[in-house]
């Protein structure tokens, strides 16, 4: 059984369609990138999966469990976490409090403390500033905090929306190193929205290409980086073919 | 007789009541953007829970007969229960409604509670004598202060500190603060909306009960109109403090307490009946100067 | 194209005419079929129509919920009392009135207009300040305004009689007088809603970006709608005074604020039809409840609802409507003839 199944999912905001009949499946432990131009529906897709926006059509499953119509807090309990676009950290809470918000759903309380230490090891700056208000962190530090906060829920499936946005290249490397290490250590399934195909190719994994709310490509990220498909998805007029 | 310390204690004790009532309103607004006009009626409800239903002018104690160590926690629980029930029956069904619609329905709910009290107790104000010994004066700094005033000030401090500790040190407190800042994100992290909102209402109702106890001891009257009066002031303190800001609500509560005591003390005799008119004019002026609240920091929301 | 424009205009004007026709039928029915108490109830209802439609001119167009309109009503009511009461009466009960008012002995009609004008003037002053605020802050400021008016009118012994009632007003506001004013108010509301100012206000509510871009103008339009609205609320106050013949500041505080807001919400804030519908529906329910409070004999036993039951039931209805039908009974739609179209919607 796939870790995540998305079948014919549509989302609309009022009358504006954001996604139309999107389908794909993700296997356990897989790393998948989602790419596509601005407004393609990448963020909407992640939000639909984690229950933050309702679907108007289709089915979403985690481990065969149907997610449609469940509230975000229930979905979070199935081991699914989201690092949203724009970070959305709690600015009035301290760094450490931010990390603890999502630990309420964990049955393994003792492991929480070791996990916090682990986050601080991955991102030492967070450890240094653990008692300051998160609102006072720089954008990059907030991104690290948002990832750390997601990890603290001890997820099996993690959705990360544009982790590289607004970060210096070396920090992006660091963020990806951390994500990949975590994935290797914990067998995490990762879905990452990433605009840079070069970056996705370097990190390696599968890539799903969205455009105008539909899947227009699905295949190996490295292959995408070489093909014209990406360019077409971003700039082209005609619908691209499947890359696989 | 020394007037200045006297004024100071008057201002502090009145401000303490306002601050606690304002906290109850700010807590709910912070978590779910609901301007809860029914809050004053929670207070009135708690006052009437102390006495036996009757239409007489002198109240017979009901819960009020219980010893303090039983009475106080029971009344706090009653306050919490009323508030939680109102969430369950009314506001839970309005999660997707606009803040204005929620505000209007809380106004209607307040009327319903008030008129339930009217049906059961009649509109006649009742003399209630709860802990009359607390009105004995003690002398401090040359002023003669009713013991109760000191107790009010002290209990305000205790309540504020307890609330701060609760919000800062407990799991539910953490979740409430997170939800107050970004409800959707908190839910994505597994924070249960219903738990947080119920918790906020319970706390708010318990605060209302605390205010009820203090008011009834101080004034010795149970009147079905008392909820409306305190609500208006508390509400205005919440606004001046910056809607949803808890420290702001406390500060503004004390500020309004001080302002009304000072106005009462220094307004010319013939202008005194108009004190509240001056007070509310000050409120509009302060809203105009700082619509986001006097104590709300410019950019970020204040810390708890 | 021009033709359809004209049709649209005509169709928009059919709304107030239809509403007035409904009010006329209501008044006629009550006059022909009803007894005296029923006629009095009709007059009260039509005063509420005047008040609520007046309130709607501001709330329905600006989107700002006002808790302060009972204040404008009080101002109108007392103004009419000052102008029309016999000087001997005023000398006795309101000794501190200025000589001009103390000696005034106006006819009731100009007094009603003057009451509306005074309320409108106070709205201009208070609104100039309050309407600089938006959203919830503005609503709260209107609440503060209500509290200010209430405090003043219930404390100003020599001018308003404070909490003791002012008595002896001519009770001229019967169902026909109030029907007349209610109709004028409905027409004025339709006129304002279809004026450039009303259209701009309502458009700005739907498109916040546009509203921000033209912020200064919106302030002017909101102020204008408040002034027009307060005029009719003030008139409603005068009518109220001359319907009961007795005045007390408590009549113009939270109770009436609650009932009138309930009417507006139940009918639907979004439309003029909603305002009128809300008043009629709730007034009929209130009348039924009042009769039940007085007692009903069924066989041997007399059943009576306790005092306060009326408010409880109205409050519950209001909450249910807010939950089940947030846009009110009319759902924001207007009753209108589709001229050149397929008839009524
Ligand atoms: N809250 C909303 N209300 C209305 N429309 C929305 C909302 N959020 C997104 N949309 C619309 O849905 C479409 C998809 O938006 P989405 O944010 O999913 O795109 P995206 O691929 O994440 O874009 P970006 O690369 O800019 O982040 C866009 O057309 C957008 O305008
Ligand atoms: Mg996006």
PDB file of N, CA, C and O in Angstrom, chain B residues 29 35 37 90 93-94 99-101 103-105 107-109 111-112 115-116 118-119 232 235 239 243 273-274 276-277 280-281 284 287-288 291, chain C residues 65 67 129 132-133 136-137 139-141 143-144 147-148 151-152 155-156 253-255 258 265 306-309 311-312 315-316 318-319 322-323:
ATOM      1  N   UNK B  29     -11.538  36.613  22.990  1.00  0.00           N
ATOM      2  CA  UNK B  29     -11.269  37.286  21.729  1.00  0.00           C
ATOM      3  C   UNK B  29      -9.961  36.790  21.140  1.00  0.00           C
ATOM      4  O   UNK B  29      -9.855  36.544  19.934  1.00  0.00           O
ATOM      5  N   UNK B  35     -16.090  38.778  20.164  1.00  0.00           N
ATOM      6  CA  UNK B  35     -16.332  39.829  21.145  1.00  0.00           C
ATOM      7  C   UNK B  35     -17.522  39.354  21.971  1.00  0.00           C
ATOM      8  O   UNK B  35     -18.646  39.378  21.510  1.00  0.00           O
ATOM      9  N   UNK B  37     -20.189  39.643  24.319  1.00  0.00           N
ATOM     10  CA  UNK B  37     -21.036  40.531  25.108  1.00  0.00           C
ATOM     11  C   UNK B  37     -21.746  39.790  26.238  1.00  0.00           C
ATOM     12  O   UNK B  37     -22.324  40.413  27.111  1.00  0.00           O
ATOM     13  N   UNK B  90     -24.006  27.636  21.464  1.00  0.00           N
ATOM     14  CA  UNK B  90     -24.121  28.764  20.528  1.00  0.00           C
ATOM     15  C   UNK B  90     -22.894  28.890  19.632  1.00  0.00           C
ATOM     16  O   UNK B  90     -22.961  28.692  18.420  1.00  0.00           O
ATOM     17  N   UNK B  93     -21.440  26.495  16.895  1.00  0.00           N
ATOM     18  CA  UNK B  93     -22.135  26.387  15.613  1.00  0.00           C
ATOM     19  C   UNK B  93     -21.867  27.578  14.711  1.00  0.00           C
ATOM     20  O   UNK B  93     -22.468  27.718  13.665  1.00  0.00           O
ATOM     21  N   UNK B  94     -20.985  28.453  15.181  1.00  0.00           N
ATOM     22  CA  UNK B  94     -20.711  29.659  14.405  1.00  0.00           C
ATOM     23  C   UNK B  94     -19.236  29.790  14.065  1.00  0.00           C
ATOM     24  O   UNK B  94     -18.745  30.889  13.831  1.00  0.00           O
ATOM     25  N   UNK B  99     -16.880  37.667  12.502  1.00  0.00           N
ATOM     26  CA  UNK B  99     -16.799  38.166  13.877  1.00  0.00           C
ATOM     27  C   UNK B  99     -18.013  39.016  14.249  1.00  0.00           C
ATOM     28  O   UNK B  99     -18.467  38.978  15.390  1.00  0.00           O
ATOM     29  N   UNK B 100     -18.552  39.756  13.280  1.00  0.00           N
ATOM     30  CA  UNK B 100     -19.704  40.606  13.588  1.00  0.00           C
ATOM     31  C   UNK B 100     -20.920  39.746  13.935  1.00  0.00           C
ATOM     32  O   UNK B 100     -21.625  39.998  14.913  1.00  0.00           O
ATOM     33  N   UNK B 101     -21.149  38.690  13.172  1.00  0.00           N
ATOM     34  CA  UNK B 101     -22.285  37.810  13.465  1.00  0.00           C
ATOM     35  C   UNK B 101     -22.116  37.168  14.836  1.00  0.00           C
ATOM     36  O   UNK B 101     -23.071  37.061  15.607  1.00  0.00           O
ATOM     37  N   UNK B 103     -20.465  38.408  17.329  1.00  0.00           N
ATOM     38  CA  UNK B 103     -20.652  39.460  18.324  1.00  0.00           C
ATOM     39  C   UNK B 103     -22.146  39.671  18.587  1.00  0.00           C
ATOM     40  O   UNK B 103     -22.582  39.751  19.733  1.00  0.00           O
ATOM     41  N   UNK B 104     -22.941  39.722  17.529  1.00  0.00           N
ATOM     42  CA  UNK B 104     -24.371  39.948  17.702  1.00  0.00           C
ATOM     43  C   UNK B 104     -25.005  38.772  18.436  1.00  0.00           C
ATOM     44  O   UNK B 104     -25.852  38.950  19.304  1.00  0.00           O
ATOM     45  N   UNK B 105     -24.569  37.553  18.119  1.00  0.00           N
ATOM     46  CA  UNK B 105     -25.218  36.436  18.796  1.00  0.00           C
ATOM     47  C   UNK B 105     -24.816  36.394  20.265  1.00  0.00           C
ATOM     48  O   UNK B 105     -25.604  35.963  21.107  1.00  0.00           O
ATOM     49  N   UNK B 107     -24.426  39.031  22.029  1.00  0.00           N
ATOM     50  CA  UNK B 107     -25.305  40.059  22.582  1.00  0.00           C
ATOM     51  C   UNK B 107     -26.674  39.447  22.880  1.00  0.00           C
ATOM     52  O   UNK B 107     -27.247  39.642  23.965  1.00  0.00           O
ATOM     53  N   UNK B 108     -27.176  38.658  21.931  1.00  0.00           N
ATOM     54  CA  UNK B 108     -28.467  37.998  22.127  1.00  0.00           C
ATOM     55  C   UNK B 108     -28.390  36.999  23.278  1.00  0.00           C
ATOM     56  O   UNK B 108     -29.288  36.929  24.119  1.00  0.00           O
ATOM     57  N   UNK B 109     -27.293  36.250  23.337  1.00  0.00           N
ATOM     58  CA  UNK B 109     -27.132  35.269  24.403  1.00  0.00           C
ATOM     59  C   UNK B 109     -27.151  35.959  25.766  1.00  0.00           C
ATOM     60  O   UNK B 109     -27.769  35.480  26.723  1.00  0.00           O
ATOM     61  N   UNK B 111     -28.691  38.613  26.552  1.00  0.00           N
ATOM     62  CA  UNK B 111     -30.078  38.949  26.855  1.00  0.00           C
ATOM     63  C   UNK B 111     -30.847  37.736  27.336  1.00  0.00           C
ATOM     64  O   UNK B 111     -31.667  37.830  28.246  1.00  0.00           O
ATOM     65  N   UNK B 112     -30.578  36.606  26.717  1.00  0.00           N
ATOM     66  CA  UNK B 112     -31.277  35.392  27.126  1.00  0.00           C
ATOM     67  C   UNK B 112     -30.926  35.055  28.579  1.00  0.00           C
ATOM     68  O   UNK B 112     -31.812  34.818  29.413  1.00  0.00           O
ATOM     69  N   UNK B 115     -32.526  37.470  31.038  1.00  0.00           N
ATOM     70  CA  UNK B 115     -33.965  37.308  31.219  1.00  0.00           C
ATOM     71  C   UNK B 115     -34.322  35.993  31.888  1.00  0.00           C
ATOM     72  O   UNK B 115     -35.365  35.884  32.520  1.00  0.00           O
ATOM     73  N   UNK B 116     -33.439  35.015  31.782  1.00  0.00           N
ATOM     74  CA  UNK B 116     -33.657  33.803  32.578  1.00  0.00           C
ATOM     75  C   UNK B 116     -33.540  34.173  34.058  1.00  0.00           C
ATOM     76  O   UNK B 116     -34.368  33.778  34.884  1.00  0.00           O
ATOM     77  N   UNK B 118     -34.153  37.054  35.233  1.00  0.00           N
ATOM     78  CA  UNK B 118     -35.345  37.863  35.526  1.00  0.00           C
ATOM     79  C   UNK B 118     -36.539  36.967  35.854  1.00  0.00           C
ATOM     80  O   UNK B 118     -37.269  37.206  36.817  1.00  0.00           O
ATOM     81  N   UNK B 119     -36.718  35.932  35.053  1.00  0.00           N
ATOM     82  CA  UNK B 119     -37.846  35.033  35.270  1.00  0.00           C
ATOM     83  C   UNK B 119     -37.735  34.372  36.647  1.00  0.00           C
ATOM     84  O   UNK B 119     -38.706  34.251  37.385  1.00  0.00           O
ATOM     85  N   UNK B 232     -19.942  46.487  30.124  1.00  0.00           N
ATOM     86  CA  UNK B 232     -19.622  47.645  29.301  1.00  0.00           C
ATOM     87  C   UNK B 232     -18.222  48.171  29.627  1.00  0.00           C
ATOM     88  O   UNK B 232     -17.418  48.435  28.742  1.00  0.00           O
ATOM     89  N   UNK B 235     -15.462  45.600  28.797  1.00  0.00           N
ATOM     90  CA  UNK B 235     -15.370  45.475  27.392  1.00  0.00           C
ATOM     91  C   UNK B 235     -14.530  46.594  26.820  1.00  0.00           C
ATOM     92  O   UNK B 235     -13.690  46.412  25.948  1.00  0.00           O
ATOM     93  N   UNK B 239     -10.895  46.749  24.809  1.00  0.00           N
ATOM     94  CA  UNK B 239     -10.613  47.446  23.559  1.00  0.00           C
ATOM     95  C   UNK B 239      -9.418  48.372  23.709  1.00  0.00           C
ATOM     96  O   UNK B 239      -8.513  48.389  22.882  1.00  0.00           O
ATOM     97  N   UNK B 243      -7.533  44.613  21.645  1.00  0.00           N
ATOM     98  CA  UNK B 243      -8.376  43.414  21.709  1.00  0.00           C
ATOM     99  C   UNK B 243      -7.526  42.160  21.676  1.00  0.00           C
ATOM    100  O   UNK B 243      -6.705  41.977  20.796  1.00  0.00           O
ATOM    101  N   UNK B 273     -22.633  63.027  38.551  1.00  0.00           N
ATOM    102  CA  UNK B 273     -23.517  62.008  37.955  1.00  0.00           C
ATOM    103  C   UNK B 273     -23.130  61.698  36.516  1.00  0.00           C
ATOM    104  O   UNK B 273     -23.450  60.639  35.991  1.00  0.00           O
ATOM    105  N   UNK B 274     -22.421  62.609  35.879  1.00  0.00           N
ATOM    106  CA  UNK B 274     -22.067  62.436  34.472  1.00  0.00           C
ATOM    107  C   UNK B 274     -20.724  61.739  34.291  1.00  0.00           C
ATOM    108  O   UNK B 274     -20.191  61.686  33.201  1.00  0.00           O
ATOM    109  N   UNK B 276     -19.658  58.748  34.096  1.00  0.00           N
ATOM    110  CA  UNK B 276     -19.535  57.708  33.073  1.00  0.00           C
ATOM    111  C   UNK B 276     -19.517  58.292  31.664  1.00  0.00           C
ATOM    112  O   UNK B 276     -18.875  57.763  30.765  1.00  0.00           O
ATOM    113  N   UNK B 277     -20.226  59.413  31.501  1.00  0.00           N
ATOM    114  CA  UNK B 277     -20.209  60.051  30.189  1.00  0.00           C
ATOM    115  C   UNK B 277     -18.793  60.536  29.861  1.00  0.00           C
ATOM    116  O   UNK B 277     -18.310  60.359  28.734  1.00  0.00           O
ATOM    117  N   UNK B 280     -16.665  57.407  29.037  1.00  0.00           N
ATOM    118  CA  UNK B 280     -16.870  56.831  27.713  1.00  0.00           C
ATOM    119  C   UNK B 280     -16.363  57.762  26.616  1.00  0.00           C
ATOM    120  O   UNK B 280     -15.952  57.310  25.556  1.00  0.00           O
ATOM    121  N   UNK B 281     -16.387  59.065  26.898  1.00  0.00           N
ATOM    122  CA  UNK B 281     -15.792  59.988  25.944  1.00  0.00           C
ATOM    123  C   UNK B 281     -14.285  59.744  25.864  1.00  0.00           C
ATOM    124  O   UNK B 281     -13.706  59.702  24.772  1.00  0.00           O
ATOM    125  N   UNK B 284     -13.689  56.818  23.614  1.00  0.00           N
ATOM    126  CA  UNK B 284     -13.731  57.095  22.176  1.00  0.00           C
ATOM    127  C   UNK B 284     -12.465  57.831  21.760  1.00  0.00           C
ATOM    128  O   UNK B 284     -11.859  57.529  20.729  1.00  0.00           O
ATOM    129  N   UNK B 287      -9.641  55.454  21.542  1.00  0.00           N
ATOM    130  CA  UNK B 287      -9.773  54.623  20.339  1.00  0.00           C
ATOM    131  C   UNK B 287      -9.326  55.386  19.103  1.00  0.00           C
ATOM    132  O   UNK B 287      -8.691  54.839  18.205  1.00  0.00           O
ATOM    133  N   UNK B 288      -9.674  56.659  19.072  1.00  0.00           N
ATOM    134  CA  UNK B 288      -9.310  57.463  17.904  1.00  0.00           C
ATOM    135  C   UNK B 288      -7.805  57.628  17.815  1.00  0.00           C
ATOM    136  O   UNK B 288      -7.223  57.585  16.733  1.00  0.00           O
ATOM    137  N   UNK B 291      -6.334  53.186  17.568  1.00  0.00           N
ATOM    138  CA  UNK B 291      -7.420  52.219  17.326  1.00  0.00           C
ATOM    139  C   UNK B 291      -7.024  50.789  17.675  1.00  0.00           C
ATOM    140  O   UNK B 291      -7.876  49.980  18.006  1.00  0.00           O
TER     141      UNK B 291
ATOM    142  N   UNK C  65     -21.822  47.604  12.282  1.00  0.00           N
ATOM    143  CA  UNK C  65     -22.957  47.359  13.180  1.00  0.00           C
ATOM    144  C   UNK C  65     -22.966  48.435  14.255  1.00  0.00           C
ATOM    145  O   UNK C  65     -21.979  48.641  14.940  1.00  0.00           O
ATOM    146  N   UNK C  67     -24.414  50.018  17.711  1.00  0.00           N
ATOM    147  CA  UNK C  67     -25.163  49.806  18.951  1.00  0.00           C
ATOM    148  C   UNK C  67     -25.648  51.147  19.489  1.00  0.00           C
ATOM    149  O   UNK C  67     -26.200  51.226  20.570  1.00  0.00           O
ATOM    150  N   UNK C 129     -16.230  61.672  14.594  1.00  0.00           N
ATOM    151  CA  UNK C 129     -15.173  61.016  15.369  1.00  0.00           C
ATOM    152  C   UNK C 129     -15.236  59.495  15.189  1.00  0.00           C
ATOM    153  O   UNK C 129     -14.262  58.876  14.771  1.00  0.00           O
ATOM    154  N   UNK C 132     -14.124  57.451  12.033  1.00  0.00           N
ATOM    155  CA  UNK C 132     -12.713  57.323  11.649  1.00  0.00           C
ATOM    156  C   UNK C 132     -12.233  55.920  11.978  1.00  0.00           C
ATOM    157  O   UNK C 132     -11.194  55.485  11.517  1.00  0.00           O
ATOM    158  N   UNK C 133     -12.975  55.233  12.817  1.00  0.00           N
ATOM    159  CA  UNK C 133     -12.625  53.855  13.168  1.00  0.00           C
ATOM    160  C   UNK C 133     -13.291  52.910  12.192  1.00  0.00           C
ATOM    161  O   UNK C 133     -14.247  53.264  11.516  1.00  0.00           O
ATOM    162  N   UNK C 136     -14.664  46.327  14.194  1.00  0.00           N
ATOM    163  CA  UNK C 136     -15.128  46.115  15.556  1.00  0.00           C
ATOM    164  C   UNK C 136     -14.899  47.356  16.411  1.00  0.00           C
ATOM    165  O   UNK C 136     -15.744  47.714  17.227  1.00  0.00           O
ATOM    166  N   UNK C 137     -13.786  48.042  16.191  1.00  0.00           N
ATOM    167  CA  UNK C 137     -13.510  49.247  16.981  1.00  0.00           C
ATOM    168  C   UNK C 137     -14.626  50.273  16.791  1.00  0.00           C
ATOM    169  O   UNK C 137     -15.056  50.930  17.741  1.00  0.00           O
ATOM    170  N   UNK C 139     -17.778  49.639  16.002  1.00  0.00           N
ATOM    171  CA  UNK C 139     -18.964  49.156  16.710  1.00  0.00           C
ATOM    172  C   UNK C 139     -18.870  49.451  18.199  1.00  0.00           C
ATOM    173  O   UNK C 139     -19.841  49.846  18.840  1.00  0.00           O
ATOM    174  N   UNK C 140     -17.684  49.255  18.736  1.00  0.00           N
ATOM    175  CA  UNK C 140     -17.498  49.494  20.161  1.00  0.00           C
ATOM    176  C   UNK C 140     -17.660  50.974  20.484  1.00  0.00           C
ATOM    177  O   UNK C 140     -18.257  51.344  21.493  1.00  0.00           O
ATOM    178  N   UNK C 141     -17.158  51.817  19.602  1.00  0.00           N
ATOM    179  CA  UNK C 141     -17.304  53.257  19.828  1.00  0.00           C
ATOM    180  C   UNK C 141     -18.785  53.646  19.812  1.00  0.00           C
ATOM    181  O   UNK C 141     -19.214  54.503  20.580  1.00  0.00           O
ATOM    182  N   UNK C 143     -21.132  51.810  20.838  1.00  0.00           N
ATOM    183  CA  UNK C 143     -21.610  51.381  22.152  1.00  0.00           C
ATOM    184  C   UNK C 143     -21.278  52.442  23.205  1.00  0.00           C
ATOM    185  O   UNK C 143     -22.106  52.802  24.055  1.00  0.00           O
ATOM    186  N   UNK C 144     -20.062  52.941  23.138  1.00  0.00           N
ATOM    187  CA  UNK C 144     -19.655  53.986  24.079  1.00  0.00           C
ATOM    188  C   UNK C 144     -20.555  55.207  23.910  1.00  0.00           C
ATOM    189  O   UNK C 144     -20.960  55.836  24.884  1.00  0.00           O
ATOM    190  N   UNK C 147     -23.757  54.670  25.680  1.00  0.00           N
ATOM    191  CA  UNK C 147     -23.590  54.808  27.126  1.00  0.00           C
ATOM    192  C   UNK C 147     -23.500  56.290  27.520  1.00  0.00           C
ATOM    193  O   UNK C 147     -24.013  56.699  28.560  1.00  0.00           O
ATOM    194  N   UNK C 148     -22.852  57.084  26.674  1.00  0.00           N
ATOM    195  CA  UNK C 148     -22.738  58.516  26.967  1.00  0.00           C
ATOM    196  C   UNK C 148     -24.133  59.151  26.971  1.00  0.00           C
ATOM    197  O   UNK C 148     -24.516  59.853  27.917  1.00  0.00           O
ATOM    198  N   UNK C 151     -26.135  58.024  29.960  1.00  0.00           N
ATOM    199  CA  UNK C 151     -25.708  58.644  31.214  1.00  0.00           C
ATOM    200  C   UNK C 151     -26.213  60.077  31.318  1.00  0.00           C
ATOM    201  O   UNK C 151     -26.718  60.500  32.361  1.00  0.00           O
ATOM    202  N   UNK C 152     -26.064  60.803  30.238  1.00  0.00           N
ATOM    203  CA  UNK C 152     -26.476  62.209  30.285  1.00  0.00           C
ATOM    204  C   UNK C 152     -27.983  62.312  30.510  1.00  0.00           C
ATOM    205  O   UNK C 152     -28.442  63.025  31.401  1.00  0.00           O
ATOM    206  N   UNK C 155     -29.228  61.483  33.954  1.00  0.00           N
ATOM    207  CA  UNK C 155     -28.676  62.214  35.104  1.00  0.00           C
ATOM    208  C   UNK C 155     -29.022  63.697  35.084  1.00  0.00           C
ATOM    209  O   UNK C 155     -28.851  64.381  36.086  1.00  0.00           O
ATOM    210  N   UNK C 156     -29.507  64.208  33.957  1.00  0.00           N
ATOM    211  CA  UNK C 156     -29.638  65.653  33.808  1.00  0.00           C
ATOM    212  C   UNK C 156     -31.004  66.094  34.319  1.00  0.00           C
ATOM    213  O   UNK C 156     -31.887  66.492  33.552  1.00  0.00           O
ATOM    214  N   UNK C 253     -32.210  52.215  25.875  1.00  0.00           N
ATOM    215  CA  UNK C 253     -30.892  51.691  26.222  1.00  0.00           C
ATOM    216  C   UNK C 253     -30.743  50.293  25.638  1.00  0.00           C
ATOM    217  O   UNK C 253     -31.089  50.066  24.482  1.00  0.00           O
ATOM    218  N   UNK C 254     -30.248  49.369  26.428  1.00  0.00           N
ATOM    219  CA  UNK C 254     -29.888  48.079  25.859  1.00  0.00           C
ATOM    220  C   UNK C 254     -31.091  47.289  25.346  1.00  0.00           C
ATOM    221  O   UNK C 254     -30.985  46.564  24.361  1.00  0.00           O
ATOM    222  N   UNK C 255     -32.233  47.443  26.003  1.00  0.00           N
ATOM    223  CA  UNK C 255     -33.406  46.674  25.602  1.00  0.00           C
ATOM    224  C   UNK C 255     -33.795  46.929  24.156  1.00  0.00           C
ATOM    225  O   UNK C 255     -33.919  45.997  23.355  1.00  0.00           O
ATOM    226  N   UNK C 258     -31.231  45.835  21.642  1.00  0.00           N
ATOM    227  CA  UNK C 258     -31.302  44.390  21.414  1.00  0.00           C
ATOM    228  C   UNK C 258     -32.431  44.043  20.451  1.00  0.00           C
ATOM    229  O   UNK C 258     -32.223  43.352  19.453  1.00  0.00           O
ATOM    230  N   UNK C 265     -31.274  41.633  12.116  1.00  0.00           N
ATOM    231  CA  UNK C 265     -30.542  40.397  11.839  1.00  0.00           C
ATOM    232  C   UNK C 265     -31.486  39.302  11.353  1.00  0.00           C
ATOM    233  O   UNK C 265     -31.193  38.584  10.395  1.00  0.00           O
ATOM    234  N   UNK C 306     -44.010  33.866  32.115  1.00  0.00           N
ATOM    235  CA  UNK C 306     -43.439  34.854  33.035  1.00  0.00           C
ATOM    236  C   UNK C 306     -42.835  36.032  32.279  1.00  0.00           C
ATOM    237  O   UNK C 306     -42.466  35.902  31.109  1.00  0.00           O
ATOM    238  N   UNK C 307     -42.760  37.200  32.941  1.00  0.00           N
ATOM    239  CA  UNK C 307     -42.091  38.350  32.340  1.00  0.00           C
ATOM    240  C   UNK C 307     -40.662  37.958  32.023  1.00  0.00           C
ATOM    241  O   UNK C 307     -39.995  37.343  32.836  1.00  0.00           O
ATOM    242  N   UNK C 308     -40.196  38.367  30.858  1.00  0.00           N
ATOM    243  CA  UNK C 308     -38.834  38.011  30.486  1.00  0.00           C
ATOM    244  C   UNK C 308     -38.831  36.870  29.481  1.00  0.00           C
ATOM    245  O   UNK C 308     -37.884  36.731  28.709  1.00  0.00           O
ATOM    246  N   UNK C 309     -39.901  36.093  29.475  1.00  0.00           N
ATOM    247  CA  UNK C 309     -39.969  34.970  28.529  1.00  0.00           C
ATOM    248  C   UNK C 309     -39.890  35.491  27.099  1.00  0.00           C
ATOM    249  O   UNK C 309     -39.269  34.884  26.221  1.00  0.00           O
ATOM    250  N   UNK C 311     -38.214  38.104  25.921  1.00  0.00           N
ATOM    251  CA  UNK C 311     -36.832  38.353  25.508  1.00  0.00           C
ATOM    252  C   UNK C 311     -36.072  37.046  25.303  1.00  0.00           C
ATOM    253  O   UNK C 311     -35.229  36.935  24.418  1.00  0.00           O
ATOM    254  N   UNK C 312     -36.354  36.080  26.161  1.00  0.00           N
ATOM    255  CA  UNK C 312     -35.643  34.806  26.044  1.00  0.00           C
ATOM    256  C   UNK C 312     -35.944  34.190  24.675  1.00  0.00           C
ATOM    257  O   UNK C 312     -35.039  33.763  23.950  1.00  0.00           O
ATOM    258  N   UNK C 315     -34.426  36.195  21.857  1.00  0.00           N
ATOM    259  CA  UNK C 315     -32.980  35.971  21.836  1.00  0.00           C
ATOM    260  C   UNK C 315     -32.646  34.636  21.191  1.00  0.00           C
ATOM    261  O   UNK C 315     -31.713  34.536  20.378  1.00  0.00           O
ATOM    262  N   UNK C 316     -33.409  33.627  21.537  1.00  0.00           N
ATOM    263  CA  UNK C 316     -33.137  32.298  20.974  1.00  0.00           C
ATOM    264  C   UNK C 316     -33.418  32.294  19.466  1.00  0.00           C
ATOM    265  O   UNK C 316     -32.635  31.745  18.685  1.00  0.00           O
ATOM    266  N   UNK C 318     -33.150  34.796  17.511  1.00  0.00           N
ATOM    267  CA  UNK C 318     -32.061  35.556  16.881  1.00  0.00           C
ATOM    268  C   UNK C 318     -30.816  34.680  16.726  1.00  0.00           C
ATOM    269  O   UNK C 318     -30.187  34.657  15.669  1.00  0.00           O
ATOM    270  N   UNK C 319     -30.493  33.939  17.771  1.00  0.00           N
ATOM    271  CA  UNK C 319     -29.301  33.088  17.710  1.00  0.00           C
ATOM    272  C   UNK C 319     -29.501  31.992  16.656  1.00  0.00           C
ATOM    273  O   UNK C 319     -28.604  31.707  15.854  1.00  0.00           O
ATOM    274  N   UNK C 322     -29.039  33.383  13.272  1.00  0.00           N
ATOM    275  CA  UNK C 322     -27.621  33.636  13.003  1.00  0.00           C
ATOM    276  C   UNK C 322     -26.881  32.341  12.677  1.00  0.00           C
ATOM    277  O   UNK C 322     -25.956  32.325  11.879  1.00  0.00           O
ATOM    278  N   UNK C 323     -27.294  31.260  13.319  1.00  0.00           N
ATOM    279  CA  UNK C 323     -26.606  29.989  13.079  1.00  0.00           C
ATOM    280  C   UNK C 323     -27.082  29.356  11.768  1.00  0.00           C
ATOM    281  O   UNK C 323     -26.283  28.919  10.947  1.00  0.00           O
TER     282      UNK C 323
END
